[in-house]
Tab-separated table of C-alpha atoms and ligand atoms in Angstrom:
chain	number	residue	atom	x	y	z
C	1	UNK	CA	-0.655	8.667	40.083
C	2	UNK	CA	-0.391	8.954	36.327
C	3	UNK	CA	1.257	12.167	34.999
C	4	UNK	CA	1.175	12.859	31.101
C	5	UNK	CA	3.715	14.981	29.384
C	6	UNK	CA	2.539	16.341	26.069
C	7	UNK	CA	3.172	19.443	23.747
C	8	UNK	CA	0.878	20.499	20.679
C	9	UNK	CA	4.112	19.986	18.036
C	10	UNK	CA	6.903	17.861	17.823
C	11	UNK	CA	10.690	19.091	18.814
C	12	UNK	CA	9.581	21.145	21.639
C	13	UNK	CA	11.775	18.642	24.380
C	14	UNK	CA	8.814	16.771	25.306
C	15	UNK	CA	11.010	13.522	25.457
C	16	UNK	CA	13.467	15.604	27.530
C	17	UNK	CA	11.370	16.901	30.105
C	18	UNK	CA	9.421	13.414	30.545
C	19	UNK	CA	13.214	11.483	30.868
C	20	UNK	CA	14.734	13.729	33.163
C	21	UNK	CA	11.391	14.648	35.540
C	22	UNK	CA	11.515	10.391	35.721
C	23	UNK	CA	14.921	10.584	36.871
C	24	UNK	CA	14.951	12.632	39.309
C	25	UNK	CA	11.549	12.280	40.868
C	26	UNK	CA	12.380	8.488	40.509
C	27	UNK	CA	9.086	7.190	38.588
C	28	UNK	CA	8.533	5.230	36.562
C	29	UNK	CA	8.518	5.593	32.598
C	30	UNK	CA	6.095	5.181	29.634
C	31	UNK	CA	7.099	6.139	26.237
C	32	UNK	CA	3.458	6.329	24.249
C	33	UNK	CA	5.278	8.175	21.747
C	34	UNK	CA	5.286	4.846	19.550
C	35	UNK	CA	6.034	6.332	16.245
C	36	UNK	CA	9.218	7.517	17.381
C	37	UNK	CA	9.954	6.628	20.903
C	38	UNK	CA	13.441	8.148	21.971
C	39	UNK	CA	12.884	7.899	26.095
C	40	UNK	CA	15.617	4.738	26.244
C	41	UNK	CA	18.452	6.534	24.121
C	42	UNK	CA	18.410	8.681	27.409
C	43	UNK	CA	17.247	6.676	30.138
C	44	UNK	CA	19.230	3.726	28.875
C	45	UNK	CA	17.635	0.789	30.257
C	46	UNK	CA	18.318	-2.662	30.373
C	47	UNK	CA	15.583	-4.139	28.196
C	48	UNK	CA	14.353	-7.767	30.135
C	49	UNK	CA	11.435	-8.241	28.850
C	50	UNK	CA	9.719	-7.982	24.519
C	51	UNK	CA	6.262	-8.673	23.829
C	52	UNK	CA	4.853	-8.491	20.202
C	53	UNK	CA	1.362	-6.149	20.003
C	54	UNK	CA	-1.398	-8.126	17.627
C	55	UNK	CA	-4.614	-6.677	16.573
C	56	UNK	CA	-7.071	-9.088	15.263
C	57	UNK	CA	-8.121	-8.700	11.267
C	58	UNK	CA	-10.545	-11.125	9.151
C	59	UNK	CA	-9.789	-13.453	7.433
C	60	UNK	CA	-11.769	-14.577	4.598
C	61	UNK	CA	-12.321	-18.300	3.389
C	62	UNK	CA	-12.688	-17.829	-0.717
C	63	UNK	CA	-14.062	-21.456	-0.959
C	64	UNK	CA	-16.860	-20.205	1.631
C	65	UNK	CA	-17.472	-16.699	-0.060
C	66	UNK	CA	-20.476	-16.013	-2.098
C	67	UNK	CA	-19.019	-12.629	-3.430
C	68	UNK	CA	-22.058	-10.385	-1.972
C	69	UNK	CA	-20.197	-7.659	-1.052
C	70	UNK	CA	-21.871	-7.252	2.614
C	71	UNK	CA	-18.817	-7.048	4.269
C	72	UNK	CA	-17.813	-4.261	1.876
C	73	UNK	CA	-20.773	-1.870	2.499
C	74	UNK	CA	-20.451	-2.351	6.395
C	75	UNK	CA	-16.870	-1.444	6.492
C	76	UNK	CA	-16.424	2.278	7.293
C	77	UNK	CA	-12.543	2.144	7.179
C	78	UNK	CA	-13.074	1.388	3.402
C	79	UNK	CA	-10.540	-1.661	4.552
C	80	UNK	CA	-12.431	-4.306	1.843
C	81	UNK	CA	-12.955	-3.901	-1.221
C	82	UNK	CA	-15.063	-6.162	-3.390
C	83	UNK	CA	-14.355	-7.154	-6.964
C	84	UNK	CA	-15.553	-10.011	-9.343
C	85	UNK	CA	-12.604	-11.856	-8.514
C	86	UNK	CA	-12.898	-11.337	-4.933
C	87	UNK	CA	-12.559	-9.750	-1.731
C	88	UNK	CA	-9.552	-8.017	-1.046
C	89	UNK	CA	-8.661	-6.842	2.737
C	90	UNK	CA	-6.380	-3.803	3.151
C	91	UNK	CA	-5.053	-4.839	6.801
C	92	UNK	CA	-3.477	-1.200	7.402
C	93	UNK	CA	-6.755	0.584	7.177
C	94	UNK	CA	-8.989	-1.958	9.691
C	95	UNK	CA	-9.741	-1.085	12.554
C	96	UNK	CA	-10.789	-4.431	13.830
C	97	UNK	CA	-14.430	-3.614	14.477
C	98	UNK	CA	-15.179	-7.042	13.511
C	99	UNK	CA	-18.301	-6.007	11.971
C	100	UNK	CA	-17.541	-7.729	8.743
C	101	UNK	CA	-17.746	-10.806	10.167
C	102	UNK	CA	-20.826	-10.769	11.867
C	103	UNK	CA	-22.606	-9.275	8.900
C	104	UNK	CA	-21.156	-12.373	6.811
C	105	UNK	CA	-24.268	-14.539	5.531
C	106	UNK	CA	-21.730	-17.439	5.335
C	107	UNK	CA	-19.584	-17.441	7.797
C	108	UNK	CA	-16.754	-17.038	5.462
C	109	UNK	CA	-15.029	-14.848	7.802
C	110	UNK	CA	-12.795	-15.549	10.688
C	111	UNK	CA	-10.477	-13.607	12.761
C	112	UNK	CA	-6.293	-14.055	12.816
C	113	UNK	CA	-4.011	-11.727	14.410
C	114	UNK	CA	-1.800	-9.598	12.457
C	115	UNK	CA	1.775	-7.786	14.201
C	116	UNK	CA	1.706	-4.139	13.970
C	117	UNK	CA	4.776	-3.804	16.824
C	118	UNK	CA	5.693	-4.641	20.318
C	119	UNK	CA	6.558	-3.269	23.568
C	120	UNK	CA	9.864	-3.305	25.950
C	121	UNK	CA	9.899	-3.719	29.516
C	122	UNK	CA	13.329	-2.932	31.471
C	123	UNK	CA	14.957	-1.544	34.201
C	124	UNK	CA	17.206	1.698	34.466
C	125	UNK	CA	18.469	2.102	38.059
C	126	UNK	CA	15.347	1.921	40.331
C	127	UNK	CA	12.662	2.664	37.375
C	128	UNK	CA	10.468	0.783	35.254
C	129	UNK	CA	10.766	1.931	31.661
C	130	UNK	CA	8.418	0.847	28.949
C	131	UNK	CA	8.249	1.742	25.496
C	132	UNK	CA	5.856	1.173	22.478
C	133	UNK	CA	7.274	0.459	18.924
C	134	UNK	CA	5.113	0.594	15.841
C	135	UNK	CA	6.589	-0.696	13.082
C	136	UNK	CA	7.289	1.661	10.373
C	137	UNK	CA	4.824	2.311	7.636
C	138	UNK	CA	1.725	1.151	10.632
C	139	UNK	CA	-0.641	3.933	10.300
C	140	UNK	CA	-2.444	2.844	13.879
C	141	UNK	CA	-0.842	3.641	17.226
C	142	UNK	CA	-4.042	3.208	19.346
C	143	UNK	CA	-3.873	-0.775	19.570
C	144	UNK	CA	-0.373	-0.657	20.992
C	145	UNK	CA	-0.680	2.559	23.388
C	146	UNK	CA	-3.807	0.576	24.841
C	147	UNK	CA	-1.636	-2.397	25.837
C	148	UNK	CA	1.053	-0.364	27.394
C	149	UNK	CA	-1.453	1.370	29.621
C	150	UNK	CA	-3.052	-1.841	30.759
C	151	UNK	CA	0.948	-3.009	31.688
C	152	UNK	CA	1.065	0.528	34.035
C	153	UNK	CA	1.139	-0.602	37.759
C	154	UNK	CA	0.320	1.389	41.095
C	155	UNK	CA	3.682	3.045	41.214
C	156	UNK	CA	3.730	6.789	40.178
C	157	UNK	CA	4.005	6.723	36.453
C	158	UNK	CA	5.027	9.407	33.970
C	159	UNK	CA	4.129	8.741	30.346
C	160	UNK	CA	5.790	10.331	27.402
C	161	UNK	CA	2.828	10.822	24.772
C	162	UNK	CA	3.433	11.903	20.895
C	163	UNK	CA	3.061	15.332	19.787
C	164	UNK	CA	0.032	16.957	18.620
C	165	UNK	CA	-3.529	16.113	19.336
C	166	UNK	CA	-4.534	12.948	17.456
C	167	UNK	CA	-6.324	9.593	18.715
C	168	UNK	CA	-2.562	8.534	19.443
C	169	UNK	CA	-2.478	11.054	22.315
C	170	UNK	CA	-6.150	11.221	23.075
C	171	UNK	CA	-5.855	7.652	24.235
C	172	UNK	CA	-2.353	8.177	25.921
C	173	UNK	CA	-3.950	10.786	28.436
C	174	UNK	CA	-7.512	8.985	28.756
C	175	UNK	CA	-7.581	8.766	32.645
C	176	UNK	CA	-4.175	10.320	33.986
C	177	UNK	CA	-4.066	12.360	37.110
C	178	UNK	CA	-2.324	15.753	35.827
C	179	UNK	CA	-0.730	16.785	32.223
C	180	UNK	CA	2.659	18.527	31.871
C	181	UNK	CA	2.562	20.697	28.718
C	182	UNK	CA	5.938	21.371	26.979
C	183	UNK	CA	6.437	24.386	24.380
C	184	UNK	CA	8.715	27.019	23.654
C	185	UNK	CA	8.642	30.379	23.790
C	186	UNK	CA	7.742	31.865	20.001
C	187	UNK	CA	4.699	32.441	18.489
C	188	UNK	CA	4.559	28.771	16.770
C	189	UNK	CA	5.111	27.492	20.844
C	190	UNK	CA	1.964	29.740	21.721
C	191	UNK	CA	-0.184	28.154	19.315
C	192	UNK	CA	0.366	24.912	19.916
C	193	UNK	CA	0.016	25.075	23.224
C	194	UNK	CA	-2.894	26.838	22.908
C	195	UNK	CA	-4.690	23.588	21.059
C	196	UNK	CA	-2.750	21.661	23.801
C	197	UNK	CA	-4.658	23.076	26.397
C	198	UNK	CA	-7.839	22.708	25.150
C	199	UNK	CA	-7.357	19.309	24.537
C	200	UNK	CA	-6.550	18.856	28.078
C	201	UNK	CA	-9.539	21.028	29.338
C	202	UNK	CA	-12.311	19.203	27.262
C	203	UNK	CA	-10.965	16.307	28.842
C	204	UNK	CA	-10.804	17.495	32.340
C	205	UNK	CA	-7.620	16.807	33.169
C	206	UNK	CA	-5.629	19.401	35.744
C	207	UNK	CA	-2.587	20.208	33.843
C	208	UNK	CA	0.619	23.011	34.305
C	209	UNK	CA	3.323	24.385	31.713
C	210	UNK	CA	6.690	23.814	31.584
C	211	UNK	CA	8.869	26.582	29.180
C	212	UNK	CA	11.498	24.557	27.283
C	213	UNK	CA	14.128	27.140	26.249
C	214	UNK	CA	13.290	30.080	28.099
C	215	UNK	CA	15.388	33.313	27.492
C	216	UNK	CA	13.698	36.140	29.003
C	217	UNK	CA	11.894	36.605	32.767
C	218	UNK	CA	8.831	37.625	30.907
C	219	UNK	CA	8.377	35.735	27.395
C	220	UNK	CA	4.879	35.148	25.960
C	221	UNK	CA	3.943	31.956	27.238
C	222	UNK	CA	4.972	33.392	30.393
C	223	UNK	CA	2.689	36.262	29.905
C	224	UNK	CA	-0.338	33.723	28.623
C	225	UNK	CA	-0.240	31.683	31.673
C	226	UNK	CA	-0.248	34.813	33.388
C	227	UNK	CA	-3.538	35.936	31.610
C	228	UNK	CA	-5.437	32.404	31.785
C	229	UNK	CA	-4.881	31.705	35.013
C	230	UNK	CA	-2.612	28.391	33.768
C	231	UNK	CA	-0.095	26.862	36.305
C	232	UNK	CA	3.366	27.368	35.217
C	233	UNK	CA	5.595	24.683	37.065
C	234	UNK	CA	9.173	26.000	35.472
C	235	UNK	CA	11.002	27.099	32.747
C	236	UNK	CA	14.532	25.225	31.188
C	237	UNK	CA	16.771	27.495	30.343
C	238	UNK	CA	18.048	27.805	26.494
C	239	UNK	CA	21.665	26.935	27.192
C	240	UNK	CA	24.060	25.740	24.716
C	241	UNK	CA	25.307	22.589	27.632
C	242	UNK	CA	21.525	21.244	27.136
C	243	UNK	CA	22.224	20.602	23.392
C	244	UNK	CA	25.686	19.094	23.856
C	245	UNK	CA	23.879	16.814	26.199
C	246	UNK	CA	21.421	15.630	24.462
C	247	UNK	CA	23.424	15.442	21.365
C	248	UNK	CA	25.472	12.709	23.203
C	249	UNK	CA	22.622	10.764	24.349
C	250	UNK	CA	22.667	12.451	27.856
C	251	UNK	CA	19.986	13.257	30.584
C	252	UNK	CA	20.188	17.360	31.154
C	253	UNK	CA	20.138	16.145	35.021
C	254	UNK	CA	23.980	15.293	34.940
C	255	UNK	CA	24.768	19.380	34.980
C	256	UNK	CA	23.872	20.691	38.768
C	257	UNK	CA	21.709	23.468	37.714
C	258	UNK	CA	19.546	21.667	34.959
C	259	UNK	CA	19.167	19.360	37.654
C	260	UNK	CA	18.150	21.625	40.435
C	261	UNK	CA	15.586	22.928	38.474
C	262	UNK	CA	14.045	19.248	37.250
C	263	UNK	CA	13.970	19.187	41.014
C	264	UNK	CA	11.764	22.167	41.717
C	265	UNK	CA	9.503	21.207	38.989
C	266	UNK	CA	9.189	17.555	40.191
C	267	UNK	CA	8.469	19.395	43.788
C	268	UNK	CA	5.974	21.295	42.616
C	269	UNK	CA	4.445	18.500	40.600
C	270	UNK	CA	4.655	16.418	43.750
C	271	UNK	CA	2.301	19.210	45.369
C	272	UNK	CA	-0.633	19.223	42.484
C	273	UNK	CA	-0.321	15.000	43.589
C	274	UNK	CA	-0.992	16.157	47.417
C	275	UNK	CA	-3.575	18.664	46.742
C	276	UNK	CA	-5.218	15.976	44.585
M	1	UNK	CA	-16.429	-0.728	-23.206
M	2	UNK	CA	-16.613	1.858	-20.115
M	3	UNK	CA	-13.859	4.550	-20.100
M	4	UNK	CA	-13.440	6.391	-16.966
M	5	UNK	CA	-11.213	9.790	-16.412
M	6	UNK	CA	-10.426	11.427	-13.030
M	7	UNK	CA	-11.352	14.984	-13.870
M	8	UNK	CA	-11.935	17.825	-11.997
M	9	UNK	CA	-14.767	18.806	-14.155
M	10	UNK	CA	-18.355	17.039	-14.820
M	11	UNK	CA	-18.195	17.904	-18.510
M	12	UNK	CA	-16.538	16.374	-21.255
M	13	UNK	CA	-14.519	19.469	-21.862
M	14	UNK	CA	-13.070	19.320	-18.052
M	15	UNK	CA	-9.700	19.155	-17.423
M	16	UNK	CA	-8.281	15.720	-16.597
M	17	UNK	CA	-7.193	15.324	-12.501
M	18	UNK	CA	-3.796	14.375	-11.733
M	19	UNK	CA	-4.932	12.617	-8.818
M	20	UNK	CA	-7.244	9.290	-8.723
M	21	UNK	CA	-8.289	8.565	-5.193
M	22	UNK	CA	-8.622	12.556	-4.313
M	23	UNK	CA	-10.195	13.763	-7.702
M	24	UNK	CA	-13.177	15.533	-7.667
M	25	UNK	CA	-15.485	13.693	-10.260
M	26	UNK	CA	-14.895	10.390	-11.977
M	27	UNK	CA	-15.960	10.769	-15.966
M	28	UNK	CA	-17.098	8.029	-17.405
M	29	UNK	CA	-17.392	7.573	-21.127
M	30	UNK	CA	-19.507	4.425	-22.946
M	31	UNK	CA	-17.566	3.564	-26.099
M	32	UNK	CA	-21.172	1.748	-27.561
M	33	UNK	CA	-23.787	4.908	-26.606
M	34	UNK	CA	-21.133	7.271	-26.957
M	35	UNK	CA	-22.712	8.797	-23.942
M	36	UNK	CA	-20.683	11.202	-20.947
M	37	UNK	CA	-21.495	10.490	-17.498
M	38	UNK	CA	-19.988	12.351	-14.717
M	39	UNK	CA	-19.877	10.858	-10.961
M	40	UNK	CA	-18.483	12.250	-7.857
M	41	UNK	CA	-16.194	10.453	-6.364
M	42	UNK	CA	-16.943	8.874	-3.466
M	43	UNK	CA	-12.762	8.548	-1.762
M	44	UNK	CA	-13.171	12.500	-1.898
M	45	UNK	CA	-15.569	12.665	1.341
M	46	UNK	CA	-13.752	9.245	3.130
M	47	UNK	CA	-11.017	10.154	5.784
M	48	UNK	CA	-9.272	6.473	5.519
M	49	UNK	CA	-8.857	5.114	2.320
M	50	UNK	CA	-9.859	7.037	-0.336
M	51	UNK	CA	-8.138	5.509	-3.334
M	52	UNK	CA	-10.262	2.358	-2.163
M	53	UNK	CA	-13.577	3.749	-2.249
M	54	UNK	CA	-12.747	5.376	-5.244
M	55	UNK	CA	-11.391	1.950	-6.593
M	56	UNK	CA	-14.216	0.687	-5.231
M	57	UNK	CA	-16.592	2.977	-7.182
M	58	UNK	CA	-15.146	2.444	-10.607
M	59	UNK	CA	-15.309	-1.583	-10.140
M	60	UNK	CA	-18.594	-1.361	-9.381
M	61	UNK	CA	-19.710	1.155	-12.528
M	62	UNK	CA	-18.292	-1.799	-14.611
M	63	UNK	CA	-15.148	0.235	-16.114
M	64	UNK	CA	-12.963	-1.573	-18.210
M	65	UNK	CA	-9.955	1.387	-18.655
M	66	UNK	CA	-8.524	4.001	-16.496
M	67	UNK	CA	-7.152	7.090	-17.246
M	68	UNK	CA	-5.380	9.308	-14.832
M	69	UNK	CA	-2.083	10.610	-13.581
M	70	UNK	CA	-1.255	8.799	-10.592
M	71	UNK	CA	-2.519	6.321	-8.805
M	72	UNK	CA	-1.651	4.667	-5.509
M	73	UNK	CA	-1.097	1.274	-4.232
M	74	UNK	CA	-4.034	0.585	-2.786
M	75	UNK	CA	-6.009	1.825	-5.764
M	76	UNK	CA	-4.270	0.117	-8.062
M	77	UNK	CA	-5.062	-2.966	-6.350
M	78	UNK	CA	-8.737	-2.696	-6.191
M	79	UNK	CA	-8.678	-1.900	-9.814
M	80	UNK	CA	-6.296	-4.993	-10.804
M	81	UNK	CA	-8.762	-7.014	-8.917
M	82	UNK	CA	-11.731	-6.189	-11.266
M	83	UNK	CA	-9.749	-6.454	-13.938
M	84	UNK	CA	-9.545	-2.784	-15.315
M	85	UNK	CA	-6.386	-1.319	-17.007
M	86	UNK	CA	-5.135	2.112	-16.433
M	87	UNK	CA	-3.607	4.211	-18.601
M	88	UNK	CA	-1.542	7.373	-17.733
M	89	UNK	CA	-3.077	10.679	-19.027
M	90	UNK	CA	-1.380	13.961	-20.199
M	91	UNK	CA	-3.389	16.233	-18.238
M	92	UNK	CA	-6.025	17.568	-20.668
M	93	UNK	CA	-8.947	17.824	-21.624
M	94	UNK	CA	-11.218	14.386	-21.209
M	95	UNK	CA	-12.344	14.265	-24.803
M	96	UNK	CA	-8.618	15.006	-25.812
M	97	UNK	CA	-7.545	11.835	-23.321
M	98	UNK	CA	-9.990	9.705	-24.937
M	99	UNK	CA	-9.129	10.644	-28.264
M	100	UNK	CA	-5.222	10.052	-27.380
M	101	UNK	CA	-6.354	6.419	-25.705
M	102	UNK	CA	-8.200	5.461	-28.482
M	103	UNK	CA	-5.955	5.912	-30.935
M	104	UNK	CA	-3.387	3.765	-28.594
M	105	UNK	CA	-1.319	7.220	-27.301
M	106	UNK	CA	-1.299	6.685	-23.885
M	107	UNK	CA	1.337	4.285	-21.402
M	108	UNK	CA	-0.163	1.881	-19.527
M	109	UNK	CA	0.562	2.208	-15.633
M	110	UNK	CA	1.115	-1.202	-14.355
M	111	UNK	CA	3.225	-0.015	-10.995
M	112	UNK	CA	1.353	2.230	-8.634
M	113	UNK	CA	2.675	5.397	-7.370
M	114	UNK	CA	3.431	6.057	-3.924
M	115	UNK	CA	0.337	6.477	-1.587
M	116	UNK	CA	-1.085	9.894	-0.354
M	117	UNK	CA	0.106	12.036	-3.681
M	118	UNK	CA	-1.664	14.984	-3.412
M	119	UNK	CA	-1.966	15.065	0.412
M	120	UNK	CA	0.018	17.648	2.459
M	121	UNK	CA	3.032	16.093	4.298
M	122	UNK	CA	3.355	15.897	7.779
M	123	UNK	CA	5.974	17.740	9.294
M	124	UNK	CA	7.478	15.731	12.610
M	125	UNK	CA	10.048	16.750	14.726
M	126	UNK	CA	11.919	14.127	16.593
M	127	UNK	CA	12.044	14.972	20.074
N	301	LIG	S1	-12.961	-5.685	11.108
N	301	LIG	FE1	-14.099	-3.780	10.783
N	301	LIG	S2	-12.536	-2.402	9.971
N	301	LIG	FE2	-11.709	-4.455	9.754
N	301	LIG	S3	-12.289	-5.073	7.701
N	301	LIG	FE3	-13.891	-5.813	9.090
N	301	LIG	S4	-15.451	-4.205	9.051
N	301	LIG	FE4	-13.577	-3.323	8.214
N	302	LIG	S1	-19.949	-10.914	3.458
N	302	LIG	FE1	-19.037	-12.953	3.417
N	302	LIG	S2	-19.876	-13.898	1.610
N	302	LIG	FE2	-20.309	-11.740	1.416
N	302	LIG	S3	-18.582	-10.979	0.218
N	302	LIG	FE3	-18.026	-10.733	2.366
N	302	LIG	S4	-16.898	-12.588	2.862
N	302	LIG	FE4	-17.981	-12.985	0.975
C-alpha cells in the first residue's frame, strides 16, 4: 500500500500532513519532494545509509568526431550543439535518451555517468524514512524520484511528492494505491486543488482531501467536496500552537488534539486501504 | 561579414529585442550585399533550451557578430564555440544598431547574463 500526499501549490502543509500521518499511522516515509525535501527536519531520523543518483550522458571522443552534426539534429532536448570547433554537450538539458549515440556514424560517442544528487536511507523510531536530494541548480528530478521508488518495499508507504503538477510529481504518484490532497481554504486553495484533482482523476488514482487550516464548519473546499462528490478525510485546524511547532522543527502530533485528529484521518485512510 | 540582431520585428526598421534565446526573429544583415534577411527564431517554439537552438541557428547562418541585450550562459557558449562576437545593443532600431556597431559604438559582452531573463519566475513555497 502506497499512499501519495500532494497539493496543487507549494506552502499548503503538504510536508506536515505526510510527517505526522507517518507518525502516527507508523509507515513508512518517502520524501519525493527532491527540490526541497523538509520530511527529516521533522521526522528526525538517523541517516544509515547515502547513495549518490547518476544518470548516464555521452561522451564524445573529439579525435573520433567527424563534425557532422547528426547527433545535433536528433537531439530534441537541444542538449548539443554543433559548431566548427566542435560539439558541445549541455549535460543539464539531456535527458539521456541515448539517441545521439546510436545515430553516431563513428562511434565517437560513449556513455559516462554524471551526479545530479543522492538519496538517504534511515531510521526514526520504527519507520523507514527516505529522502531524495537534487543538487541545487539540477533542473531534472525524474532520474532521482525513479530510484527512490524502486528502493520502496512491501511495508505501507507514504510518499511526500512536490507541489504542483509537473513530471516531478507525475512520476511520484505513477502506481500508488490512494492520493491525499492538501490545500487550504481560500480561493487560491480551491484552484489548486482543483488542477490537483484532475491530475489524480486522469490518472485513476482514488484520492480524498485533507483541509490544512480550517476555520469555519462550512468553508469552500468544504462546500466543493460537498458538490463533487470528493472524499474529505479531515480538516487541521488553523491554530497558532501548529506554527510554534513547526517553527521549532516539531511534529503537530506532540499536542493531544492535533494528534487525535492525525488519528482519525489515518483511520479513515486505513478504511479506503480495506475497501481496496 | 554576417551581422545578426535579435529583433522583434522582420524589417530593418524593427525594434531591437532585449532578449536573445526568446526573441521573436533573428535579423541578419550581409555587410558585402548589403542585403536584410529576417529569420524566426527557432529557441522561440523549443520548451528546453532555447538560447541553444537559437545559438544553434545563428552558428549555422555563418554569423560573425551579435547584437543583443542579454544573453545567457548557454547561448553564449554555443556562440563562443563558432567563434562569433556579441556586442550589447541599446535597444533601437536594427539599422540604428548597425550603424552604432559599425562605427565601433557598441560594448562587447564577453560574460553571459544569468539564464532564463525574460521568463516568469517561479514562485515556491517551502513546505
Ligand atoms: S542522450 Fe539524448 S538528450 Fe542526451 S544529448 Fe544525447 S540525444 Fe540529447
Ligand atoms: S554524430 Fe558523431 S561524428 Fe557526428 S558530430 Fe556527433 S559525435 Fe561527431
Amino acid at each position: 500500500m502506497k499512499i501519495a500526499v500532494l497539493s496543487g501549490k507549494g506552502g499548503t502543509g503538504k510536508t506536515t500532513v505526510s510527517t505526522n500521518l507517518a507518525k502516527v499511522m507508523n509507515w513508512d516515509y518517502v520524501d519525493c519532494d527532491v527540490e526541497e525535501p523538509n520530511g527529516f527536519i521533522f521526522l528526525k531520523p538517523n541517516v544509515l545509509k547515502t547513495k549518490k543518483v547518476n544518470v548516464p550522458i555521452p561522451k564524445i571522443d573529439d579525435e573520433k568526431c567527424i563534425n557532422c552534426k547528426k547527433c545535433v539534429e536528433i537531439c530534441q532536448f537541444n542538449a548539443l550543439a554543433g559548431t566548427n570547433t566542435g560539439i558541445i554537450l549541455f549535460e543539464k538539458l539531456c535527458h539521456s535518451c541515448g539517441a545521439c549515440e546510436l545515430v553516431c556514424p563513428v562511434d565517437a560517442i560513449t556513455e559516462e555517468e554524471r551526479s545530479i544528487g543522492k538519496i538517504d536511507i534511515g531510521q526514526s523510531e520504527d519507520i523507514k524514512c527516505m529522502r531524495g536530494v537534487l543538487d541545487v541548480g539540477e533542473p531534472m528530478a525524474v532520474p532521482i524520484i525513479k530510484e527512490l521508488k524502486s528502493l520502496i518495499d512491501e511495508k505501507p508507504t507514504i510518499i511526500d511528492c512536490s507541489p504542483g503538477s509537473s513530471c516531478s510529481v507525475v512520476s511520484a504518484i505513477e502506481g500508488v494505491d490512494y492520493a491525499v490532497l492538501v490545500t487550504e481554504p481560500t480561493a487560491f486553495g480551491l484552484h489548486d486543488l482543483k488542477i490537483a484533482v484532475s491530475l489524480v482523476k486522469e490518472m485513476k488514482i482514488p484520492f480524498g482531501v485533507i483541509i490544512n487550516r480550517a476555520e469555519e464548519e462550512n468553508d469552500l473546499i468544504t462546500r466543493y467536496c460537498k458538490e463533487e462528490g470528493i472524499y474529505l478525510l479531515g480538516k487541521i485546524a488553523f491554530d497558532r500552537k501548529a506554527a510554534v511547532l513547526y517553527s521549532q522543527g516539531k511534529l503537530l502530533i506532540e499536542d493531544e488534539v492535533f494528534r487525535k485528529g492525525f488519528e482519525e484521518i489515518g483511520r479513515k485512510i486505513e478504511g479506503v486501504k480495506r475497501c481496496n | 561579414m554576417k551581422i545578426c540582431i535579435s529583433s522583434t520585428g522582420k524589417e530593418k526598421n524593427s525594434i531591437m529585442d532585449e532578449r536573445f534565446g526568446r526573441c521573436q526573429y533573428f535579423v541578419i544583415f550581409d555587410t558585402e550585399t548589403k542585403e536584410f534577411k529576417a529569420l524566426e527564431n527557432a529557441g522561440v517554439t523549443s520548451a528546453h533550451g532555447a538560447g541553444i537552438a537559437a545559438g544553434q541557428q545563428i552558428v549555422d547562418e555563418k554569423v560573425e557578430v551579435v547584437i543583443t541585450g542579454h544573453m545567457g550562459p548557454n547561448a553564449m557558449k554555443v556562440l563562443q564555440g563558432g567563434n562569433i562576437k556579441v556586442y550589447k545593443g541599446q535597444g533601437k532600431a536594427i539599422e540604428e544598431e548597425i550603424r552604432l556597431f559599425q562605427e565601433g559604438k557598441l560594448e562587447e559582452i564577453n560574460q553571459a547574463g544569468p539564464a532564463h531573463f525574460g521568463m516568469g519566475n517561479r514562485a515556491r513555497g517551502s513546505w
